[in-house]
Tab-separated table of C-alpha atoms in Angstrom:
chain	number	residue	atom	x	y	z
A	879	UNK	CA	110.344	117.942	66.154
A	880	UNK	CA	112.084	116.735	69.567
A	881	UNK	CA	113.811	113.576	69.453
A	882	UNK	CA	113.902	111.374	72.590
A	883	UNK	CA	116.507	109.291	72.743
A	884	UNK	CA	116.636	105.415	73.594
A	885	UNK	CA	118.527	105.430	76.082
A	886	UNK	CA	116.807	108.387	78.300
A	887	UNK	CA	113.709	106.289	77.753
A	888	UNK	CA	114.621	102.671	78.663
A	889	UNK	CA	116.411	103.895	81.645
A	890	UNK	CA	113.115	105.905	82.301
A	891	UNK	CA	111.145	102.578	82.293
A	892	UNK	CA	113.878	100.700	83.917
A	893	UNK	CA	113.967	102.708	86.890
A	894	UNK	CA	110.655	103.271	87.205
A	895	UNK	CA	109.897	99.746	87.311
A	896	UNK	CA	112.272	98.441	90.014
A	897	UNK	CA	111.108	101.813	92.087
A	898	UNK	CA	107.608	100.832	91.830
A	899	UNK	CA	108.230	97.303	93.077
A	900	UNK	CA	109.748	98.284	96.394
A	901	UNK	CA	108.174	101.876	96.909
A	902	UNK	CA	104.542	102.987	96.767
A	903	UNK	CA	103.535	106.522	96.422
A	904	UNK	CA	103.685	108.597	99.622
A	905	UNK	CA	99.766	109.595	99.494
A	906	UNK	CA	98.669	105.984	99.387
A	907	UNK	CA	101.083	104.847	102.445
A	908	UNK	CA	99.098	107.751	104.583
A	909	UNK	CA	95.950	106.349	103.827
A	910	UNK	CA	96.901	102.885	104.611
A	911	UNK	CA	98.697	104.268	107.813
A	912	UNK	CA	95.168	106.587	108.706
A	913	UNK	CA	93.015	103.421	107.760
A	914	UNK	CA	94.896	101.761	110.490
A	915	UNK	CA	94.637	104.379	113.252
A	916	UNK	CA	90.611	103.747	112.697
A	917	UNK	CA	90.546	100.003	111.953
A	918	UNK	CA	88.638	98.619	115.151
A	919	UNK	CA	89.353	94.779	114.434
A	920	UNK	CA	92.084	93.126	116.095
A	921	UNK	CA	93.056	90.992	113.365
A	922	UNK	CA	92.745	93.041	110.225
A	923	UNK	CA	94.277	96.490	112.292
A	924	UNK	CA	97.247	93.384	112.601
A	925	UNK	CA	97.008	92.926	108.845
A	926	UNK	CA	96.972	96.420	107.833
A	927	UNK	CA	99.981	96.827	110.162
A	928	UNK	CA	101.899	93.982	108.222
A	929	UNK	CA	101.199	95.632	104.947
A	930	UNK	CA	102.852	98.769	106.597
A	931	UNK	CA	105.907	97.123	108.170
A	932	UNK	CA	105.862	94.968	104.798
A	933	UNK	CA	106.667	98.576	103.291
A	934	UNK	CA	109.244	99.789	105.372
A	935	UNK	CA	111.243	96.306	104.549
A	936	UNK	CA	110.739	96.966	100.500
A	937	UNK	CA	111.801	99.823	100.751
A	938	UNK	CA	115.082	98.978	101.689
A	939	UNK	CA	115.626	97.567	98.377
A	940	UNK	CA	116.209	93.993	99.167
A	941	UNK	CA	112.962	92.381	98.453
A	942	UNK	CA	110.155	93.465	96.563
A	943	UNK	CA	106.790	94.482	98.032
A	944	UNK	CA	104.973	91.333	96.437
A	945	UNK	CA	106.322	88.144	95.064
A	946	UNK	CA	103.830	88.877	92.151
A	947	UNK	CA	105.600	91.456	90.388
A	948	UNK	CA	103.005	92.081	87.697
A	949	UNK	CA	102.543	92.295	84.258
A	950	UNK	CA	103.421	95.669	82.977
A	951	UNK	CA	100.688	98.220	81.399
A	952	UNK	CA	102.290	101.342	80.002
A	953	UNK	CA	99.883	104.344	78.959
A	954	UNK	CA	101.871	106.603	76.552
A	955	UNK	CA	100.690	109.898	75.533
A	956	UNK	CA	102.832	110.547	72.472
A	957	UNK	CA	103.191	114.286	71.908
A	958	UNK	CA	103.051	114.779	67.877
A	959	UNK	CA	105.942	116.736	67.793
A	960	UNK	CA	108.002	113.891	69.339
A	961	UNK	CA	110.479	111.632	67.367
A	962	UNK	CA	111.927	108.297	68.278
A	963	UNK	CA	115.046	107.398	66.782
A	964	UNK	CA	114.406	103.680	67.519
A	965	UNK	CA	111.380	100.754	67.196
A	966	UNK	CA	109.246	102.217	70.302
A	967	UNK	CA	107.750	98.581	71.337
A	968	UNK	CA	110.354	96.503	71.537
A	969	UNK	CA	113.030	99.330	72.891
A	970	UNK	CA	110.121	99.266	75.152
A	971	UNK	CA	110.417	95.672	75.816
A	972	UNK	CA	113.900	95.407	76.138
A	973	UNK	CA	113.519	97.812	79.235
A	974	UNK	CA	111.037	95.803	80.881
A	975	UNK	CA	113.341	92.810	80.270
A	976	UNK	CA	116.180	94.504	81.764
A	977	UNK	CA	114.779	95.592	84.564
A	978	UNK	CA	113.191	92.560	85.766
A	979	UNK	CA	116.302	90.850	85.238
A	980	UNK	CA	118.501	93.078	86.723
A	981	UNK	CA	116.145	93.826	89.543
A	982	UNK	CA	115.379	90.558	90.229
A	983	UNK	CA	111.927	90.668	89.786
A	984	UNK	CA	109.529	87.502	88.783
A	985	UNK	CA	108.834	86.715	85.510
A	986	UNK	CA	105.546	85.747	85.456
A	987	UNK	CA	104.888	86.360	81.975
A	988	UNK	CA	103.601	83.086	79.955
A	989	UNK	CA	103.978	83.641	75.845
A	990	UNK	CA	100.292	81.682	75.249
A	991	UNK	CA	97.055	81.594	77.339
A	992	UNK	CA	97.112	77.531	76.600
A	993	UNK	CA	100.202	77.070	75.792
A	994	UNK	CA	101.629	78.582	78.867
A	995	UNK	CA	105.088	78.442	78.613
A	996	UNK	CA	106.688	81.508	80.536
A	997	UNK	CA	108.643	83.860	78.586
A	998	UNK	CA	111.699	84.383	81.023
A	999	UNK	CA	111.719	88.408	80.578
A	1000	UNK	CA	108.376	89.411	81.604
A	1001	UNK	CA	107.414	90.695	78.125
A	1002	UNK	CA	105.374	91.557	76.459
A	1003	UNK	CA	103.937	94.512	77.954
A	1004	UNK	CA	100.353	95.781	77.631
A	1005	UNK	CA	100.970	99.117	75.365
A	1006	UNK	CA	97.968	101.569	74.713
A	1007	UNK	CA	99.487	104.466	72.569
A	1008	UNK	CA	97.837	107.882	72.131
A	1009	UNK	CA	98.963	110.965	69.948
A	1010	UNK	CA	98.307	113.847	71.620
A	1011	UNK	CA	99.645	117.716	70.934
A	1012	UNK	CA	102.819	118.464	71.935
A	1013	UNK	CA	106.715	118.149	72.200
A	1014	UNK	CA	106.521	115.480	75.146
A	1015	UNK	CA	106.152	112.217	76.617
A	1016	UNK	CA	104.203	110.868	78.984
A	1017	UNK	CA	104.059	107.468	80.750
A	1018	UNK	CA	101.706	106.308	82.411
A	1019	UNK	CA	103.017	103.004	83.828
A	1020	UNK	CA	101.806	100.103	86.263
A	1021	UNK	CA	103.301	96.584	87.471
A	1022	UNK	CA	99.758	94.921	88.206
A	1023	UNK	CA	99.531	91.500	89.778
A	1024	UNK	CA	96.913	88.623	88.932
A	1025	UNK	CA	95.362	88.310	92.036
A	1026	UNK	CA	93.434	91.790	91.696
A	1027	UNK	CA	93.194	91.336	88.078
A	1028	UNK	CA	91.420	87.973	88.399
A	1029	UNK	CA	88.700	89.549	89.931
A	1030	UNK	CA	88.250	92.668	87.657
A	1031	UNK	CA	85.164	92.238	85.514
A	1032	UNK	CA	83.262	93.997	82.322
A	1033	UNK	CA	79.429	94.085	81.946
A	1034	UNK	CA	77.250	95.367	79.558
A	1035	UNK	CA	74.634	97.118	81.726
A	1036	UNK	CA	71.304	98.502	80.037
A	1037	UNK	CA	71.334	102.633	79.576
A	1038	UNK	CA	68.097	103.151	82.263
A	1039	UNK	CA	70.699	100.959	84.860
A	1040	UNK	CA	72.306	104.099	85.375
A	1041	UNK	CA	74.331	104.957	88.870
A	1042	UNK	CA	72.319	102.702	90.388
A	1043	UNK	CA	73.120	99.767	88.644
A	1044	UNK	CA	76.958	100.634	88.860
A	1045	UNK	CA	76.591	100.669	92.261
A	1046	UNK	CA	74.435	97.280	92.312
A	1047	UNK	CA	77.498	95.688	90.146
A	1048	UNK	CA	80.192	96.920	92.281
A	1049	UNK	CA	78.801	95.944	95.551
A	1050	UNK	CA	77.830	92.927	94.592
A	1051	UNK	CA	81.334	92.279	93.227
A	1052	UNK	CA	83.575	93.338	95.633
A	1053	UNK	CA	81.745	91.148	98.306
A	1054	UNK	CA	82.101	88.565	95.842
A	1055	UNK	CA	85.853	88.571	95.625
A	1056	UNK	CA	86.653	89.186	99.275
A	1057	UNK	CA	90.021	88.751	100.458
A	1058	UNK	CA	91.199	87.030	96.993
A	1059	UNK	CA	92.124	90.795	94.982
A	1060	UNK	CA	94.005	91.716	98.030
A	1061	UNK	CA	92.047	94.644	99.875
A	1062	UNK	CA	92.565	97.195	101.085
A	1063	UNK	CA	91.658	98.160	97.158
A	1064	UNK	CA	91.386	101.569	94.748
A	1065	UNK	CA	88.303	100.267	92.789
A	1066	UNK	CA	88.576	102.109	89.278
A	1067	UNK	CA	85.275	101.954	87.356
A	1068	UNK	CA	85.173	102.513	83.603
A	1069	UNK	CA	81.441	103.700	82.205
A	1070	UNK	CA	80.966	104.434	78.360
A	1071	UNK	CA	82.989	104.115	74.927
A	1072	UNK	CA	82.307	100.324	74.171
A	1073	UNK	CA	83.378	97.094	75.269
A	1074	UNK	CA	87.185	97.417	75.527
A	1075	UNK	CA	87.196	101.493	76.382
A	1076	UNK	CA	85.592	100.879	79.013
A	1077	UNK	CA	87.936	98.295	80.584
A	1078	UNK	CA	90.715	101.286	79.703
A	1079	UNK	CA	88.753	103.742	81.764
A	1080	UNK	CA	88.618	101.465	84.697
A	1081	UNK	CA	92.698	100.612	84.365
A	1082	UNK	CA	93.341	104.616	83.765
A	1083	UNK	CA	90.871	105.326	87.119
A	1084	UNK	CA	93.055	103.125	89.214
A	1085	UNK	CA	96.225	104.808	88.417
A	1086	UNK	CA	94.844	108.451	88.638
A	1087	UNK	CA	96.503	110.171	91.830
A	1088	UNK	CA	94.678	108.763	95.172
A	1089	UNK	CA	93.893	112.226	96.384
A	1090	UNK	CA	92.203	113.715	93.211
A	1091	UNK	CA	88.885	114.821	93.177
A	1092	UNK	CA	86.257	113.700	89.951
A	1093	UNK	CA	85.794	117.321	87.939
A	1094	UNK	CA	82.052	116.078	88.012
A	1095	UNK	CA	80.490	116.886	91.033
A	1096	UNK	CA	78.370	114.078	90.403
A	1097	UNK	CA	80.710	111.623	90.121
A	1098	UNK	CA	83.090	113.388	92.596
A	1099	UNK	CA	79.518	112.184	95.360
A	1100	UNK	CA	78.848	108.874	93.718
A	1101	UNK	CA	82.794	108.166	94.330
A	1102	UNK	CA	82.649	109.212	98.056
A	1103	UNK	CA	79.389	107.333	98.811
A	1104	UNK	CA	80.584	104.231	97.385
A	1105	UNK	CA	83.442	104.118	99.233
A	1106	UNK	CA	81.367	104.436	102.271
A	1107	UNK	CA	79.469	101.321	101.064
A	1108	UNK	CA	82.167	99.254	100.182
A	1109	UNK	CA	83.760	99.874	103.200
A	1110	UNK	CA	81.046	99.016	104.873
A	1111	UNK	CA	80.747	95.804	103.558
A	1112	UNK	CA	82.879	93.820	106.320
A	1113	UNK	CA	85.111	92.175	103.468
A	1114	UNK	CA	87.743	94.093	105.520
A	1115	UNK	CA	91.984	93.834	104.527
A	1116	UNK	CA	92.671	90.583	102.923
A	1117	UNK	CA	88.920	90.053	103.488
A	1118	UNK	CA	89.287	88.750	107.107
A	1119	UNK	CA	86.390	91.636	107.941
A	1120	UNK	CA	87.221	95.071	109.260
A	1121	UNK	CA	85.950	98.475	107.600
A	1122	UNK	CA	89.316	99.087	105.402
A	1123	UNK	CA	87.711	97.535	102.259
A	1124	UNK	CA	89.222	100.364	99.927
A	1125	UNK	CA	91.005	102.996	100.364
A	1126	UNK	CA	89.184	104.983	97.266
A	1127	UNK	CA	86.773	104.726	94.154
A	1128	UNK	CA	87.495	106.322	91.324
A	1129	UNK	CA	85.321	106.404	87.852
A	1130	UNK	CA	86.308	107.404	84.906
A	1131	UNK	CA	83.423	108.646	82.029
A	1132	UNK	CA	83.334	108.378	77.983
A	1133	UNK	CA	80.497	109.258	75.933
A	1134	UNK	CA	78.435	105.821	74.644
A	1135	UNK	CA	75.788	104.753	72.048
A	1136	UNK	CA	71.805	105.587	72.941
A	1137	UNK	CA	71.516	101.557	73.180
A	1138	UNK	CA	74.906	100.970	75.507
A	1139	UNK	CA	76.001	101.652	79.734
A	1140	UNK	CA	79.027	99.729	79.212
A	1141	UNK	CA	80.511	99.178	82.853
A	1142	UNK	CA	84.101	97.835	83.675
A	1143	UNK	CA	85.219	97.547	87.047
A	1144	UNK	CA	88.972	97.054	87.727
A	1145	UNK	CA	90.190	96.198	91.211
A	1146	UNK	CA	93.938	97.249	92.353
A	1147	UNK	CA	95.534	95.752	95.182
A	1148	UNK	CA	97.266	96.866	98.334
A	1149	UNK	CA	100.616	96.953	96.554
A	1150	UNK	CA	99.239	99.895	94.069
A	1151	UNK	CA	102.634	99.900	92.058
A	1152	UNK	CA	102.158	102.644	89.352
A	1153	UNK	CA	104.507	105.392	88.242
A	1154	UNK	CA	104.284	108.853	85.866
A	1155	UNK	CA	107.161	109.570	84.446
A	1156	UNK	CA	107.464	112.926	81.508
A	1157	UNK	CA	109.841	113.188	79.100
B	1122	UNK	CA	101.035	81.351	119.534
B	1123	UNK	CA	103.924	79.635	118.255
B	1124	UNK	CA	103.628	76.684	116.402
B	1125	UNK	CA	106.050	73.864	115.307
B	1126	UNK	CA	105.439	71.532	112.085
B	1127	UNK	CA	104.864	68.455	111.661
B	1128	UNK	CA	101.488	69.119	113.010
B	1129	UNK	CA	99.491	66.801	114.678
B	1130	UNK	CA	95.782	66.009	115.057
B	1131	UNK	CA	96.053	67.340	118.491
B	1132	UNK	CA	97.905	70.730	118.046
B	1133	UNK	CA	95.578	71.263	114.580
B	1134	UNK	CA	92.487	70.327	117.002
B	1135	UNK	CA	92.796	73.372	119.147
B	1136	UNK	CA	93.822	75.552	116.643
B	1137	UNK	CA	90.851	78.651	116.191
B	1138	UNK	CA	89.900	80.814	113.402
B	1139	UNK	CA	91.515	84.300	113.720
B	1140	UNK	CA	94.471	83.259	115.913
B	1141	UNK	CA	97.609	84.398	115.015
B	1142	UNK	CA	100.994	82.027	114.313
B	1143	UNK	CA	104.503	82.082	114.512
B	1144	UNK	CA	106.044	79.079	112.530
B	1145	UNK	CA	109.132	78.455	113.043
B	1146	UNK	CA	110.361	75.004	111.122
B	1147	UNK	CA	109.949	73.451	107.854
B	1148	UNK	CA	107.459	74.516	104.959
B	1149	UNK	CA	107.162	72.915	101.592
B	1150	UNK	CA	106.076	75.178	98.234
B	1151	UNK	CA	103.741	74.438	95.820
B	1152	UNK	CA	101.528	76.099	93.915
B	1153	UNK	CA	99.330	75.269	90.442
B	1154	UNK	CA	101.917	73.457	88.565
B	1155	UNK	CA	103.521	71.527	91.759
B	1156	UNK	CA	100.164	70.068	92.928
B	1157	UNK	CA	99.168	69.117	89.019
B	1158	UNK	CA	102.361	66.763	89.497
B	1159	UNK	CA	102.664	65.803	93.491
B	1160	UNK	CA	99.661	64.141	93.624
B	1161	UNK	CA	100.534	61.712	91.066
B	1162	UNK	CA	103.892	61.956	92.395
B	1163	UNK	CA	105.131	58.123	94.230
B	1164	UNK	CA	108.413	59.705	96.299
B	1165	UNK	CA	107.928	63.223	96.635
B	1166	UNK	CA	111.303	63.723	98.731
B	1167	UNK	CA	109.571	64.377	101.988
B	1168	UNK	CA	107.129	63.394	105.034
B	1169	UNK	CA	103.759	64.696	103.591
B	1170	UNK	CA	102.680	63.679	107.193
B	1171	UNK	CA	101.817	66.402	109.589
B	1172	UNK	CA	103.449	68.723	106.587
B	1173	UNK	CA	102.457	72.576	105.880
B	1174	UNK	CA	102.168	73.591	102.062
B	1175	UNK	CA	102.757	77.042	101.617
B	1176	UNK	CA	101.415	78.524	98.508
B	1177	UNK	CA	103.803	80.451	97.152
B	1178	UNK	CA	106.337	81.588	93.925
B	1179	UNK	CA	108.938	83.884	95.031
B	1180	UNK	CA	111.217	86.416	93.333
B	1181	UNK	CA	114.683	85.560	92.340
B	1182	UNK	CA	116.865	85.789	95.342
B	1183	UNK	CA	119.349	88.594	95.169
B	1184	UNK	CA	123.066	87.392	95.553
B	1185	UNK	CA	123.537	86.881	99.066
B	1186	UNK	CA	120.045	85.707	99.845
B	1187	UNK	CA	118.029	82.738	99.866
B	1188	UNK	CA	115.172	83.701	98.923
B	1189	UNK	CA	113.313	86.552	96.973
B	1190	UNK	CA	109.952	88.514	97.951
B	1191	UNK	CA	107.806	85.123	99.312
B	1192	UNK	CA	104.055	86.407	99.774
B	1193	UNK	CA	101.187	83.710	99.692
B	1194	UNK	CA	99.269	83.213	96.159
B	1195	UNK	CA	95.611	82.705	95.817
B	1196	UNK	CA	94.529	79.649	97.317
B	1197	UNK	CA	91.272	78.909	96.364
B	1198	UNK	CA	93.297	78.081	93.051
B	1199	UNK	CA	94.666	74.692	94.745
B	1200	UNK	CA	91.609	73.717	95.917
B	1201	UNK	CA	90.629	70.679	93.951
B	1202	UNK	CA	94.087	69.412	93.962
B	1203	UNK	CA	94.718	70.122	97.787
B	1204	UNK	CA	91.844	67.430	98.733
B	1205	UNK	CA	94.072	64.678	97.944
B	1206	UNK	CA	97.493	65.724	99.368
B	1207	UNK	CA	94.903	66.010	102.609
B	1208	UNK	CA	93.980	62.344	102.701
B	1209	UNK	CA	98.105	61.803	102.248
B	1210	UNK	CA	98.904	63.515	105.489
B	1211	UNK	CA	99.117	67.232	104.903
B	1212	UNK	CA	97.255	68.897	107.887
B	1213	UNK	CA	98.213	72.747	106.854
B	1214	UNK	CA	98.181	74.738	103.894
B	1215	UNK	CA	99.378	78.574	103.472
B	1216	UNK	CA	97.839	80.765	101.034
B	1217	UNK	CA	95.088	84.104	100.639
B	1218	UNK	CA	91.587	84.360	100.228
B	1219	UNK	CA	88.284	82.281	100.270
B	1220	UNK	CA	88.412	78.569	99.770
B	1221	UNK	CA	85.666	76.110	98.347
B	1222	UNK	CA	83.044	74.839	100.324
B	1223	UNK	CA	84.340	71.290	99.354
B	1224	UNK	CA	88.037	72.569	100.374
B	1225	UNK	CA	86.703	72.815	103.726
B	1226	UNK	CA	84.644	70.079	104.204
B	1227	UNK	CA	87.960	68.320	103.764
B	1228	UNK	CA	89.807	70.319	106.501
B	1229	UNK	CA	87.017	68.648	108.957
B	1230	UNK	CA	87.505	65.372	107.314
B	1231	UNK	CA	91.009	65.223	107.382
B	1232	UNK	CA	92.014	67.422	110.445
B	1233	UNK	CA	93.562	69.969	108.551
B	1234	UNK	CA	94.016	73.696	108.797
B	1235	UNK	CA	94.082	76.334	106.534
B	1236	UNK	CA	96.359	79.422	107.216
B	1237	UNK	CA	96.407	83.104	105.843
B	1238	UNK	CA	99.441	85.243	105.582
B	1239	UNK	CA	99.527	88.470	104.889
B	1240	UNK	CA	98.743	88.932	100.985
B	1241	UNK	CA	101.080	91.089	99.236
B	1242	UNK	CA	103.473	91.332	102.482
B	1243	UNK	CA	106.121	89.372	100.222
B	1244	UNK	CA	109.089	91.504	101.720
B	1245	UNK	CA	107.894	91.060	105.500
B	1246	UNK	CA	107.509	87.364	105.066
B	1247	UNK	CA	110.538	86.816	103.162
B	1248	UNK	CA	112.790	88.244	105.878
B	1249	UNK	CA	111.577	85.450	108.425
B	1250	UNK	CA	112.635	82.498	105.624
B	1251	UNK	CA	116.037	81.531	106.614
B	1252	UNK	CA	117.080	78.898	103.912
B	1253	UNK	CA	115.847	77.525	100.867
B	1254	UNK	CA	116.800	74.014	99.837
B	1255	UNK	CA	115.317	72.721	96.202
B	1256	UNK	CA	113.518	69.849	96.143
B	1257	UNK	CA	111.320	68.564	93.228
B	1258	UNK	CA	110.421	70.417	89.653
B	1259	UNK	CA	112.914	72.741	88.940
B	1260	UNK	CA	111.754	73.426	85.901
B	1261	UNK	CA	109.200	75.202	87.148
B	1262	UNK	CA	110.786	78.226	87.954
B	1263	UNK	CA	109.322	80.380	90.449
B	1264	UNK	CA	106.595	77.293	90.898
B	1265	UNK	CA	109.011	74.478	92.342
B	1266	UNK	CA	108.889	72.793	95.073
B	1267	UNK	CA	111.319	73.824	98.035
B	1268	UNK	CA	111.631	73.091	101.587
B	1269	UNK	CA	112.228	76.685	103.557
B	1270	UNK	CA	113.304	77.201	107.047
B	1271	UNK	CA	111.233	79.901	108.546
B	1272	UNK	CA	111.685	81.574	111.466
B	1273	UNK	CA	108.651	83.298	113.383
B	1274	UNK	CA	106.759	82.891	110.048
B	1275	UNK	CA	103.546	85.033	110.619
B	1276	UNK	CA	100.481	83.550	109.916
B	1277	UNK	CA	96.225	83.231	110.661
B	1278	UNK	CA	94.315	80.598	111.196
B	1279	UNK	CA	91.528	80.941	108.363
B	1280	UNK	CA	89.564	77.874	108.868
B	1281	UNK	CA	89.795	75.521	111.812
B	1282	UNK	CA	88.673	71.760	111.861
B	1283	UNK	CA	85.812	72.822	113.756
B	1284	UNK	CA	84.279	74.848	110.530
B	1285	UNK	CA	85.003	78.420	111.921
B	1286	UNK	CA	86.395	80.950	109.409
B	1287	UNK	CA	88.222	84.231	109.608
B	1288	UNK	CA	86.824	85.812	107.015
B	1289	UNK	CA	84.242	88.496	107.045
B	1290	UNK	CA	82.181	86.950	104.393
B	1291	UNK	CA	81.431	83.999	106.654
B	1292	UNK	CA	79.980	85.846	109.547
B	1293	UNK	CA	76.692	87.381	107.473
C-alpha cells in the first residue's frame, strides 16, 4: 500500500484550481492564436484577439480569466494500492473551499436547484471515482462555467442513427446555441454505456489533451470532418459569425445495448480551464 | 467609437450592428436576481433614464482592487424582465449571446440597444472598471447591483434600433 497524504493532496487541488482560473494550457492558446491568424471577419478576428489579450492579463494573476469560475468536476482514478489517511470527499471539499476563498474566486455554487441559496465555498464538487490498478493517483480536474454547460444536451438516438445522426444532432445544436456557450468551443461527444455514461464520455472528451488523435481511425475522420462542419457553420467566436466555431471535436466510445445509441454532447467554452495532476 | 452614457434617442439612433464601443462613464449591474427585484423596485438609487445595464457578477476583488474578473453573463436570461426596465428609460443593456425575438422587438419600441462584450474576457474587461460603488441588494453577493466607472469599456453593438444584428445566426 502507498499512503497519500492530506496535505500533498489538498494543496494538489488547491493549486491546481487557482492555476486553471488564470492560465490555460499552452496547446489550446496556439490554436486560439492560429485561429486568429486565419479568421477573415473583422469583428470576430477582434473578438478572438480579446480572448487572447484577455489571457495575457489572467495570467498575471490579478484577475481571473472569467468571472464564472465554475463548478468543479474532479475525475479520480484511484490506484488500488493507494491509501488515504483521511475522508477523501470532504478533504476534497475543503480544498475547493480553500482555494476559492483564498484565490478569490466566485462562489457560484447554490446548495438546492429550488431552493437556491448559494453555499459561500463553491462546494460541493462533482466527484466520479474509479479504482483502477496501481500505486497512484490521478486527477482529472475541471472548473466549468454555466454558460457552456447550459447548452450541453443528452439524447437517446435510435442504433440505425449511427454517425450520421451524431452528426445531424451536433450540427443542429451548436447552431442552436450560437454565441450563448461561448465559442470558440472543444465539442466532446459521448456515444454508448447508457443514459448518464454517456454524459461522462462527453465531459471526459472535452478534457482529453487538444492535440490527441482518436485511436479509431474512424472516429479519428468523423472528428476532423466535423470540425470542418461546425466551423463552417458561421456561428463564429461568441457567435457574432466568423469560421472559428471550435477549435476541436472530440468523441469518446463505450460499448451499448442492441436497442440503445445513447448520444451526449458537452460543449466547453473558450476559457477551457482543466488540469491533470498525478500523485 | 467612443460613447458616453446616459444615452440618448439620438446617439442610440445611429448606433449599427457590429460597431465597436469604448464606454467610458457609468454602468449599473444586474443580473437574474437584481431584475426579479428592480422592476418592482419604487427608488432604485439612480437615473434609469438613458442608463446602460451591464449583465454581470464579478469575482471578489483582491485587496487593493475594486473589482474582481467582470465578464458579461448570458443575456438572453434577462430577457423577459429587461422589457420593462426598457419602457422605464434604460436604452442599453450589456451581456452575451442571442436574445428573444420579443427582447428585440422592444429595442425598436423603446430605442434601445443591446451590446456584446467579449464573453469570458472577464480579466480584459475588468482592468478598464475603475471603481465600484454598491448600490442596492447586497445580499446578493456576486448578483448586486453596483454602479462602476469604466474607462474605454470595450463593447459591440449586437442589435441596433433599426433591427440589424451582429450575430451570424441572423444573416442565413
Amino acid at each position: 500500500m502507498r499512503t497519500i497524504e492530506k496535505k500533498i493532496f489538498q494543496e494538489a487541488i488547491k493549486q491546481a484550481l487557482i492555476e486553471m482560473n488564470h492560465e490555460l494550457s499552452p496547446a489550446f492558446i496556439s490554436r486560439l492564436a492560429s485561429a486568429k491568424e486565419t479568421e477573415t471577419g473583422t469583428v470576430s478576428k477582434t473578438i478572438l484577439d480579446d480572448i487572447l489579450q484577455n489571457h495575457e492579463i489572467a495570467r498575471k494573476g490579478t484577475f481571473p480569466l472569467c468571472q464564472d469560475t465554475g463548478m468543479v468536476v474532479v475525475f479520480a482514478d484511484v490506484g488500488q494500492e493507494v491509501y488515504f489517511s483521511f475522508d477523501f470527499e470532504s478533504t476534497l471539499n475543503e480544498a475547493v473551499a480553500e482555494a476559492y476563498a483564498e484565490g478569490y474566486l466566485r462562489k457560484s455554487i447554490v446548495d438546492d436547484p429550488i431552493h437556491r441559496r448559494n453555499s459561500e465555498t463553491n462546494t460541493p464538487a462533482i466527484t466520479h471515482i474509479r479504482l483502477v490498478p496501481g500505486d497512484q493517483l490521478r486527477l482529472r480536474i475541471a472548473a466549468k462555467g454555466g454558460g457552456s454547460e447550459n447548452m450541453s444536451t443528452v439524447r437517446m438516438l435510435k442504433p440505425n442513427d449511427g454517425l450520421e445522426g451524431v452528426r445531424q444532432e451536433t450540427l443542429k445544436a451548436i447552431k442552436n446555441a450560437g454565441g450563448r456557450p461561448c465559442p470558440p468551443l472543444i465539442v466532446g461527444i459521448g456515444l454508448g454505456g447508457n443514459l448518464e455514461k454517456s454524459a461522462l464520455l462527453a465531459k471526459e472528451a472535452i478534457l482529453r489533451d487538444i492535440d490527441d488523435k482518436n485511436p479509431d481511425p474512424e472516429l479519428a475522420q468523423f472528428e476532423q470532418q466535423l470540425e470542418t462542419e461546425i466551423n463552417e457553420l458561421d456561428v463564429g467566436p461568441m457567435g457574432v459569425g466568423g469560421e472559428t466555431t471550435c477549435l476541436a471535436v472530440k468523441v469518446n466510445t463505450f460499448p451499448t445495448h442492441i436497442a440503445m445509441l445513447p448520444f451526449a454532447l458537452n460543449l466547453q467554452c473558450h476559457a477551457a480551464r482543466h488540469r491533470e495532476v498525478v500523485l | 467609437m467612443k460613447l458616453q452614457p446616459p444615452l440618448d434617442r439620438r446617439t442610440v439612433r445611429k448606433l449599427q450592428a457590429g460597431d465597436r464601443l469604448l464606454i467610458s462613464g457609468t454602468l449599473i449591474t444586474a443580473r437574474d436576481q437584481a431584475h426579479l427585484r428592480l422592476v418592482e423596485e419604487e427608488n432604485p438609487g439612480f437615473d434609469l433614464e438613458g442608463a446602460i445595464i451591464y449583465y454581470v457578477g464579478p469575482t471578489p476583488p483582491k485587496p487593493g482592487h475594486q473589482i474582481g474578473s467582470s465578464g458579461p453573463t448570458s443575456a438572453y436570461r434577462m430577457d423577459q424582465l429587461a422589457i420593462p426596465l426598457l419602457s422605464r428609460g434604460v436604452r442599453g443593456m450589456i451581456g452575451k449571446g442571442e436574445r428573444s425575438a420579443e427582447l428585440r422587438e422592444a429595442l425598436e419600441t423603446h430605442e434601445a440597444v443591446y451590446l456584446i462584450a467579449t464573453g469570458g474576457a472577464g480579466a480584459l474587461l475588468a482592468s478598464r472598471i475603475k471603481k465600484r460603488v454598491p448600490l442596492l441588494y447586497e445580499d446578493l453577493g456576486p448578483e448586486a447591483v453596483y454602479r462602476l466607472e469604466v474607462e474605454d469599456f470595450p463593447c459591440y453593438v449586437a442589435y441596433d434600433v433599426h433591427g440589424n444584428s451582429i450575430f451570424g445566426s441572423d444573416r442565413q
